[in-house]
Amino acid sequence: MLDVEVKLNACKPPRKQNDRSRVYLPDEKEKLFLALNQELLDCPENTDSYGILLLFKLGVRIGELTALKWEDIDTDERELHIHRMESIGDGMKRVVVEYTKKKSPYGDRFLPLGDYEMDIFEKVKEVNRRNRYPDDEFIFCDENGRTAIREIDNRIRKLCTRAGIEVKSAHDIRRTVASEMFNNGVPVEIIRNFLGHSDIRTTYGYILDNKRKEETSRMILDSLENLNGLKKDSKY
């Protein structure tokens, strides 16, 4: 095989993935939220939809969401402690471990909670109480116990299809949160801490163009307005 020469002249490099395929655009968010609200009306005892709404507010990894316990909520400080995640254990069984991705100390963090988030947690608690779900203190659960990653992930994909938008993942929600924070003037270092990244370069990779194409084009054209060399009254 060492003598085999492979000519790459005819090989095409992979096309760069468009930023907009990795975040939820404004119209996609609107349609997805409408589908989520309809899902809550149709299936009020299923808390998966509440979990997805929280992903858009907390920017946590999906495995961090499914590992949340009630003890992680500090109602006095209005903070949420992220310090565990769902992972793969022995025999490929999904288990909850007491650390976050790559056991990085940056993953252990406290996220601020507003009235919206606190209200969602209260709604989930009421559903769990009403149905007597065997939660083992986990926030997201059903009659079979703790809600797993695949259940939330499948729900996101089904809702995207129902909303008539491109199917995007929970990690795309995380990128959307980072991009939205950046667009609203939040410093990258704070976004990094919020997401639990150990390397700020990773955070920069999450900040993408989540605007409509027309809006982005207009921003670019407007920013270069002062570089117009040809005057309007020029005959050339």
PDB file of C-alpha atoms in Angstrom:
ATOM      1  CA  MET A   1       0.000   0.000   0.000  1.00  0.00           C
ATOM      2  CA  LEU A   2       2.978   2.318   0.518  1.00  0.00           C
ATOM      3  CA  ASP A   3       3.644   2.237  -3.224  1.00  0.00           C
ATOM      4  CA  VAL A   4       0.102   3.320  -4.123  1.00  0.00           C
ATOM      5  CA  GLU A   5      -0.096   6.912  -5.305  1.00  0.00           C
ATOM      6  CA  VAL A   6      -3.416   8.653  -4.715  1.00  0.00           C
ATOM      7  CA  LYS A   7      -4.043  11.712  -6.885  1.00  0.00           C
ATOM      8  CA  LEU A   8      -6.265  14.266  -5.176  1.00  0.00           C
ATOM      9  CA  ASN A   9      -6.673  16.650  -8.115  1.00  0.00           C
ATOM     10  CA  ALA A  10     -10.243  15.563  -8.756  1.00  0.00           C
ATOM     11  CA  CYS A  11     -11.222  15.450  -5.099  1.00  0.00           C
ATOM     12  CA  LYS A  12     -13.447  18.295  -3.992  1.00  0.00           C
ATOM     13  CA  PRO A  13     -12.847  19.774  -0.540  1.00  0.00           C
ATOM     14  CA  PRO A  14     -15.864  19.612   1.781  1.00  0.00           C
ATOM     15  CA  ARG A  15     -18.116  22.640   1.555  1.00  0.00           C
ATOM     16  CA  LYS A  16     -18.006  24.953   4.555  1.00  0.00           C
ATOM     17  CA  GLN A  17     -21.141  24.566   6.609  1.00  0.00           C
ATOM     18  CA  ASN A  18     -23.260  27.704   6.648  1.00  0.00           C
ATOM     19  CA  ASP A  19     -23.485  29.366  10.064  1.00  0.00           C
ATOM     20  CA  ARG A  20     -27.257  29.549   9.731  1.00  0.00           C
ATOM     21  CA  SER A  21     -27.526  25.764   9.656  1.00  0.00           C
ATOM     22  CA  ARG A  22     -25.945  25.599  13.110  1.00  0.00           C
ATOM     23  CA  VAL A  23     -28.187  28.089  14.927  1.00  0.00           C
ATOM     24  CA  TYR A  24     -31.907  28.768  15.115  1.00  0.00           C
ATOM     25  CA  LEU A  25     -32.807  31.806  13.019  1.00  0.00           C
ATOM     26  CA  PRO A  26     -35.423  34.310  14.285  1.00  0.00           C
ATOM     27  CA  ASP A  27     -38.277  32.875  12.210  1.00  0.00           C
ATOM     28  CA  GLU A  28     -37.259  29.316  13.145  1.00  0.00           C
ATOM     29  CA  LYS A  29     -37.308  30.185  16.855  1.00  0.00           C
ATOM     30  CA  GLU A  30     -40.743  31.747  16.488  1.00  0.00           C
ATOM     31  CA  LYS A  31     -42.164  28.688  14.713  1.00  0.00           C
ATOM     32  CA  LEU A  32     -40.516  26.283  17.165  1.00  0.00           C
ATOM     33  CA  PHE A  33     -41.876  28.193  20.181  1.00  0.00           C
ATOM     34  CA  LEU A  34     -45.370  28.053  18.669  1.00  0.00           C
ATOM     35  CA  ALA A  35     -44.985  24.283  18.253  1.00  0.00           C
ATOM     36  CA  LEU A  36     -43.720  23.994  21.835  1.00  0.00           C
ATOM     37  CA  ASN A  37     -46.700  25.895  23.221  1.00  0.00           C
ATOM     38  CA  GLN A  38     -49.084  23.712  21.218  1.00  0.00           C
ATOM     39  CA  GLU A  39     -47.293  20.633  22.545  1.00  0.00           C
ATOM     40  CA  LEU A  40     -47.802  21.860  26.092  1.00  0.00           C
ATOM     41  CA  LEU A  41     -51.517  22.272  25.385  1.00  0.00           C
ATOM     42  CA  ASP A  42     -51.783  18.803  23.834  1.00  0.00           C
ATOM     43  CA  CYS A  43     -49.526  17.007  26.352  1.00  0.00           C
ATOM     44  CA  PRO A  44     -49.504  19.074  29.571  1.00  0.00           C
ATOM     45  CA  GLU A  45     -48.126  16.186  31.650  1.00  0.00           C
ATOM     46  CA  ASN A  46     -45.018  15.789  29.504  1.00  0.00           C
ATOM     47  CA  THR A  47     -42.242  18.024  30.839  1.00  0.00           C
ATOM     48  CA  ASP A  48     -39.865  17.556  27.865  1.00  0.00           C
ATOM     49  CA  SER A  49     -41.183  20.753  26.295  1.00  0.00           C
ATOM     50  CA  TYR A  50     -40.397  22.730  29.440  1.00  0.00           C
ATOM     51  CA  GLY A  51     -36.878  21.327  29.286  1.00  0.00           C
ATOM     52  CA  ILE A  52     -36.445  22.552  25.705  1.00  0.00           C
ATOM     53  CA  LEU A  53     -37.667  26.020  26.677  1.00  0.00           C
ATOM     54  CA  LEU A  54     -35.040  26.070  29.426  1.00  0.00           C
ATOM     55  CA  LEU A  55     -32.306  25.060  26.980  1.00  0.00           C
ATOM     56  CA  PHE A  56     -33.002  28.318  25.138  1.00  0.00           C
ATOM     57  CA  LYS A  57     -32.601  30.292  28.387  1.00  0.00           C
ATOM     58  CA  LEU A  58     -29.758  28.454  30.122  1.00  0.00           C
ATOM     59  CA  GLY A  59     -27.602  27.326  27.198  1.00  0.00           C
ATOM     60  CA  VAL A  60     -26.662  24.151  29.078  1.00  0.00           C
ATOM     61  CA  ARG A  61     -25.607  20.906  27.454  1.00  0.00           C
ATOM     62  CA  ILE A  62     -28.503  18.506  27.028  1.00  0.00           C
ATOM     63  CA  GLY A  63     -26.777  16.012  29.343  1.00  0.00           C
ATOM     64  CA  GLU A  64     -26.505  18.710  32.012  1.00  0.00           C
ATOM     65  CA  LEU A  65     -30.224  19.418  31.716  1.00  0.00           C
ATOM     66  CA  THR A  66     -31.263  15.781  32.181  1.00  0.00           C
ATOM     67  CA  ALA A  67     -28.975  15.481  35.244  1.00  0.00           C
ATOM     68  CA  LEU A  68     -30.484  18.445  37.117  1.00  0.00           C
ATOM     69  CA  LYS A  69     -31.841  17.841  40.610  1.00  0.00           C
ATOM     70  CA  TRP A  70     -34.086  20.050  42.705  1.00  0.00           C
ATOM     71  CA  GLU A  71     -31.250  20.616  45.158  1.00  0.00           C
ATOM     72  CA  ASP A  72     -29.348  22.427  42.363  1.00  0.00           C
ATOM     73  CA  ILE A  73     -31.783  25.348  42.519  1.00  0.00           C
ATOM     74  CA  ASP A  74     -30.964  28.038  45.063  1.00  0.00           C
ATOM     75  CA  THR A  75     -34.229  29.924  45.413  1.00  0.00           C
ATOM     76  CA  ASP A  76     -32.701  32.586  47.708  1.00  0.00           C
ATOM     77  CA  GLU A  77     -29.817  33.458  45.383  1.00  0.00           C
ATOM     78  CA  ARG A  78     -31.916  32.596  42.319  1.00  0.00           C
ATOM     79  CA  GLU A  79     -29.120  30.508  40.870  1.00  0.00           C
ATOM     80  CA  LEU A  80     -28.811  27.094  39.256  1.00  0.00           C
ATOM     81  CA  HIS A  81     -25.766  24.965  40.073  1.00  0.00           C
ATOM     82  CA  ILE A  82     -24.457  22.974  37.094  1.00  0.00           C
ATOM     83  CA  HIS A  83     -22.065  20.283  38.275  1.00  0.00           C
ATOM     84  CA  ARG A  84     -23.177  16.901  36.912  1.00  0.00           C
ATOM     85  CA  MET A  85     -24.187  15.358  33.602  1.00  0.00           C
ATOM     86  CA  GLU A  86     -25.608  12.276  31.935  1.00  0.00           C
ATOM     87  CA  SER A  87     -22.888   9.998  30.581  1.00  0.00           C
ATOM     88  CA  ILE A  88     -22.279   6.440  29.382  1.00  0.00           C
ATOM     89  CA  GLY A  89     -21.449   3.943  32.121  1.00  0.00           C
ATOM     90  CA  ASP A  90     -20.686   0.237  32.199  1.00  0.00           C
ATOM     91  CA  GLY A  91     -22.488  -1.797  29.587  1.00  0.00           C
ATOM     92  CA  MET A  92     -23.293   1.380  27.628  1.00  0.00           C
ATOM     93  CA  LYS A  93     -25.921   2.245  30.217  1.00  0.00           C
ATOM     94  CA  ARG A  94     -26.821   5.925  30.563  1.00  0.00           C
ATOM     95  CA  VAL A  95     -25.902   7.119  34.051  1.00  0.00           C
ATOM     96  CA  VAL A  96     -25.523  10.439  35.871  1.00  0.00           C
ATOM     97  CA  VAL A  97     -22.004  11.383  36.976  1.00  0.00           C
ATOM     98  CA  GLU A  98     -20.904  14.072  39.423  1.00  0.00           C
ATOM     99  CA  TYR A  99     -18.934  16.115  36.907  1.00  0.00           C
ATOM    100  CA  THR A 100     -19.476  17.858  33.591  1.00  0.00           C
ATOM    101  CA  LYS A 101     -17.840  17.406  30.174  1.00  0.00           C
ATOM    102  CA  LYS A 102     -14.191  16.266  30.298  1.00  0.00           C
ATOM    103  CA  LYS A 103     -14.295  16.759  34.075  1.00  0.00           C
ATOM    104  CA  SER A 104     -13.322  20.381  33.464  1.00  0.00           C
ATOM    105  CA  PRO A 105     -13.535  22.679  36.507  1.00  0.00           C
ATOM    106  CA  TYR A 106     -15.048  25.314  34.198  1.00  0.00           C
ATOM    107  CA  GLY A 107     -18.129  23.120  33.834  1.00  0.00           C
ATOM    108  CA  ASP A 108     -18.964  23.544  37.522  1.00  0.00           C
ATOM    109  CA  ARG A 109     -20.803  26.855  37.410  1.00  0.00           C
ATOM    110  CA  PHE A 110     -23.751  28.869  38.722  1.00  0.00           C
ATOM    111  CA  LEU A 111     -26.291  30.338  36.295  1.00  0.00           C
ATOM    112  CA  PRO A 112     -28.637  33.225  37.150  1.00  0.00           C
ATOM    113  CA  LEU A 113     -32.366  32.491  37.126  1.00  0.00           C
ATOM    114  CA  GLY A 114     -35.053  35.018  36.233  1.00  0.00           C
ATOM    115  CA  ASP A 115     -38.794  34.897  36.899  1.00  0.00           C
ATOM    116  CA  TYR A 116     -39.374  33.035  33.616  1.00  0.00           C
ATOM    117  CA  GLU A 117     -37.008  30.202  34.515  1.00  0.00           C
ATOM    118  CA  MET A 118     -38.247  29.962  38.099  1.00  0.00           C
ATOM    119  CA  ASP A 119     -41.826  29.776  36.833  1.00  0.00           C
ATOM    120  CA  ILE A 120     -40.953  26.910  34.478  1.00  0.00           C
ATOM    121  CA  PHE A 121     -39.315  24.957  37.301  1.00  0.00           C
ATOM    122  CA  GLU A 122     -42.452  25.452  39.421  1.00  0.00           C
ATOM    123  CA  LYS A 123     -44.641  24.157  36.576  1.00  0.00           C
ATOM    124  CA  VAL A 124     -42.426  21.071  36.217  1.00  0.00           C
ATOM    125  CA  LYS A 125     -42.541  20.453  39.966  1.00  0.00           C
ATOM    126  CA  GLU A 126     -46.335  20.605  39.927  1.00  0.00           C
ATOM    127  CA  VAL A 127     -46.545  18.107  37.041  1.00  0.00           C
ATOM    128  CA  ASN A 128     -44.186  15.725  38.855  1.00  0.00           C
ATOM    129  CA  ARG A 129     -46.157  16.067  42.079  1.00  0.00           C
ATOM    130  CA  ARG A 130     -49.507  15.606  40.373  1.00  0.00           C
ATOM    131  CA  ASN A 131     -48.400  12.444  38.588  1.00  0.00           C
ATOM    132  CA  ARG A 132     -46.237  11.114  41.434  1.00  0.00           C
ATOM    133  CA  TYR A 133     -43.317  10.542  39.102  1.00  0.00           C
ATOM    134  CA  PRO A 134     -40.473   8.470  40.641  1.00  0.00           C
ATOM    135  CA  ASP A 135     -37.918  11.217  40.136  1.00  0.00           C
ATOM    136  CA  ASP A 136     -35.190  10.368  42.694  1.00  0.00           C
ATOM    137  CA  GLU A 137     -34.916  14.155  43.077  1.00  0.00           C
ATOM    138  CA  PHE A 138     -34.293  14.658  39.349  1.00  0.00           C
ATOM    139  CA  ILE A 139     -36.167  17.606  37.885  1.00  0.00           C
ATOM    140  CA  PHE A 140     -37.073  16.067  34.521  1.00  0.00           C
ATOM    141  CA  CYS A 141     -38.754  12.687  34.705  1.00  0.00           C
ATOM    142  CA  ASP A 142     -41.866  10.707  33.786  1.00  0.00           C
ATOM    143  CA  GLU A 143     -43.586   7.511  34.905  1.00  0.00           C
ATOM    144  CA  ASN A 144     -40.438   5.554  34.016  1.00  0.00           C
ATOM    145  CA  GLY A 145     -38.075   7.741  36.035  1.00  0.00           C
ATOM    146  CA  ARG A 146     -35.453  10.259  34.974  1.00  0.00           C
ATOM    147  CA  THR A 147     -35.761  11.723  31.485  1.00  0.00           C
ATOM    148  CA  ALA A 148     -32.770  10.749  29.311  1.00  0.00           C
ATOM    149  CA  ILE A 149     -30.909  12.693  26.624  1.00  0.00           C
ATOM    150  CA  ARG A 150     -32.448  10.722  23.762  1.00  0.00           C
ATOM    151  CA  GLU A 151     -35.987  11.640  24.886  1.00  0.00           C
ATOM    152  CA  ILE A 152     -35.291  15.380  24.823  1.00  0.00           C
ATOM    153  CA  ASP A 153     -33.314  15.069  21.592  1.00  0.00           C
ATOM    154  CA  ASN A 154     -36.112  13.132  19.874  1.00  0.00           C
ATOM    155  CA  ARG A 155     -38.653  15.690  21.065  1.00  0.00           C
ATOM    156  CA  ILE A 156     -36.608  18.554  19.579  1.00  0.00           C
ATOM    157  CA  ARG A 157     -36.381  16.818  16.204  1.00  0.00           C
ATOM    158  CA  LYS A 158     -40.105  16.024  16.132  1.00  0.00           C
ATOM    159  CA  LEU A 159     -41.003  19.597  17.057  1.00  0.00           C
ATOM    160  CA  CYS A 160     -38.737  20.988  14.324  1.00  0.00           C
ATOM    161  CA  THR A 161     -40.536  18.793  11.802  1.00  0.00           C
ATOM    162  CA  ARG A 162     -43.932  19.814  13.146  1.00  0.00           C
ATOM    163  CA  ALA A 163     -42.920  23.485  13.008  1.00  0.00           C
ATOM    164  CA  GLY A 164     -41.868  23.081   9.375  1.00  0.00           C
ATOM    165  CA  ILE A 165     -38.274  24.154   9.948  1.00  0.00           C
ATOM    166  CA  GLU A 166     -34.900  22.531   9.335  1.00  0.00           C
ATOM    167  CA  VAL A 167     -34.229  19.865  11.966  1.00  0.00           C
ATOM    168  CA  LYS A 168     -31.590  21.196  14.342  1.00  0.00           C
ATOM    169  CA  SER A 169     -30.107  19.805  17.539  1.00  0.00           C
ATOM    170  CA  ALA A 170     -29.924  20.746  21.200  1.00  0.00           C
ATOM    171  CA  HIS A 171     -26.327  21.812  20.614  1.00  0.00           C
ATOM    172  CA  ASP A 172     -27.592  24.238  17.980  1.00  0.00           C
ATOM    173  CA  ILE A 173     -29.724  25.750  20.746  1.00  0.00           C
ATOM    174  CA  ARG A 174     -26.530  26.201  22.773  1.00  0.00           C
ATOM    175  CA  ARG A 175     -24.894  28.030  19.852  1.00  0.00           C
ATOM    176  CA  THR A 176     -28.014  30.161  19.482  1.00  0.00           C
ATOM    177  CA  VAL A 177     -27.817  31.197  23.135  1.00  0.00           C
ATOM    178  CA  ALA A 178     -24.129  32.155  22.781  1.00  0.00           C
ATOM    179  CA  SER A 179     -24.804  34.134  19.601  1.00  0.00           C
ATOM    180  CA  GLU A 180     -27.800  35.911  21.140  1.00  0.00           C
ATOM    181  CA  MET A 181     -25.790  36.907  24.214  1.00  0.00           C
ATOM    182  CA  PHE A 182     -22.960  38.243  22.049  1.00  0.00           C
ATOM    183  CA  ASN A 183     -25.383  40.227  19.865  1.00  0.00           C
ATOM    184  CA  ASN A 184     -26.762  41.829  23.021  1.00  0.00           C
ATOM    185  CA  GLY A 185     -23.355  43.021  24.170  1.00  0.00           C
ATOM    186  CA  VAL A 186     -22.384  40.318  26.663  1.00  0.00           C
ATOM    187  CA  PRO A 187     -18.546  40.042  26.786  1.00  0.00           C
ATOM    188  CA  VAL A 188     -17.120  36.792  25.413  1.00  0.00           C
ATOM    189  CA  GLU A 189     -15.421  35.974  28.731  1.00  0.00           C
ATOM    190  CA  ILE A 190     -18.815  36.025  30.490  1.00  0.00           C
ATOM    191  CA  ILE A 191     -20.339  33.874  27.723  1.00  0.00           C
ATOM    192  CA  ARG A 192     -17.469  31.441  28.171  1.00  0.00           C
ATOM    193  CA  ASN A 193     -18.174  31.117  31.897  1.00  0.00           C
ATOM    194  CA  PHE A 194     -21.918  30.824  31.260  1.00  0.00           C
ATOM    195  CA  LEU A 195     -21.412  27.938  28.819  1.00  0.00           C
ATOM    196  CA  GLY A 196     -18.729  26.264  30.929  1.00  0.00           C
ATOM    197  CA  HIS A 197     -15.951  26.313  28.321  1.00  0.00           C
ATOM    198  CA  SER A 198     -12.339  25.827  29.410  1.00  0.00           C
ATOM    199  CA  ASP A 199     -10.953  27.467  26.262  1.00  0.00           C
ATOM    200  CA  ILE A 200     -12.295  30.813  25.072  1.00  0.00           C
ATOM    201  CA  ARG A 201     -11.510  29.773  21.487  1.00  0.00           C
ATOM    202  CA  THR A 202     -14.289  27.215  21.815  1.00  0.00           C
ATOM    203  CA  THR A 203     -16.662  30.002  22.825  1.00  0.00           C
ATOM    204  CA  TYR A 204     -15.760  32.049  19.760  1.00  0.00           C
ATOM    205  CA  GLY A 205     -16.685  28.991  17.677  1.00  0.00           C
ATOM    206  CA  TYR A 206     -20.187  29.128  19.175  1.00  0.00           C
ATOM    207  CA  ILE A 207     -20.785  32.759  18.227  1.00  0.00           C
ATOM    208  CA  LEU A 208     -22.356  32.581  14.780  1.00  0.00           C
ATOM    209  CA  ASP A 209     -24.513  34.663  12.488  1.00  0.00           C
ATOM    210  CA  ASN A 210     -28.054  33.985  13.683  1.00  0.00           C
ATOM    211  CA  LYS A 211     -29.726  36.781  11.739  1.00  0.00           C
ATOM    212  CA  ARG A 212     -31.756  36.591   8.552  1.00  0.00           C
ATOM    213  CA  LYS A 213     -29.647  36.708   5.401  1.00  0.00           C
ATOM    214  CA  GLU A 214     -31.233  40.006   4.330  1.00  0.00           C
ATOM    215  CA  GLU A 215     -30.472  41.595   7.713  1.00  0.00           C
ATOM    216  CA  THR A 216     -26.848  40.447   7.599  1.00  0.00           C
ATOM    217  CA  SER A 217     -26.419  41.748   4.049  1.00  0.00           C
ATOM    218  CA  ARG A 218     -27.857  45.124   5.021  1.00  0.00           C
ATOM    219  CA  MET A 219     -25.533  45.379   8.041  1.00  0.00           C
ATOM    220  CA  ILE A 220     -22.502  44.678   5.823  1.00  0.00           C
ATOM    221  CA  LEU A 221     -23.553  47.198   3.165  1.00  0.00           C
ATOM    222  CA  ASP A 222     -24.355  49.897   5.724  1.00  0.00           C
ATOM    223  CA  SER A 223     -21.028  49.418   7.520  1.00  0.00           C
ATOM    224  CA  LEU A 224     -19.136  50.013   4.242  1.00  0.00           C
ATOM    225  CA  GLU A 225     -21.178  53.044   3.193  1.00  0.00           C
ATOM    226  CA  ASN A 226     -18.308  55.451   3.876  1.00  0.00           C
ATOM    227  CA  LEU A 227     -16.072  53.577   1.423  1.00  0.00           C
ATOM    228  CA  ASN A 228     -18.192  54.533  -1.586  1.00  0.00           C
ATOM    229  CA  GLY A 229     -15.739  56.170  -3.977  1.00  0.00           C
ATOM    230  CA  LEU A 230     -18.133  56.823  -6.853  1.00  0.00           C
ATOM    231  CA  LYS A 231     -20.443  59.764  -6.150  1.00  0.00           C
ATOM    232  CA  LYS A 232     -24.113  59.600  -7.097  1.00  0.00           C
ATOM    233  CA  ASP A 233     -23.850  62.607  -9.419  1.00  0.00           C
ATOM    234  CA  SER A 234     -20.856  61.164 -11.279  1.00  0.00           C
ATOM    235  CA  LYS A 235     -21.439  60.479 -14.971  1.00  0.00           C
ATOM    236  CA  TYR A 236     -19.059  57.475 -14.875  1.00  0.00           C
TER     237      TYR A 236
END
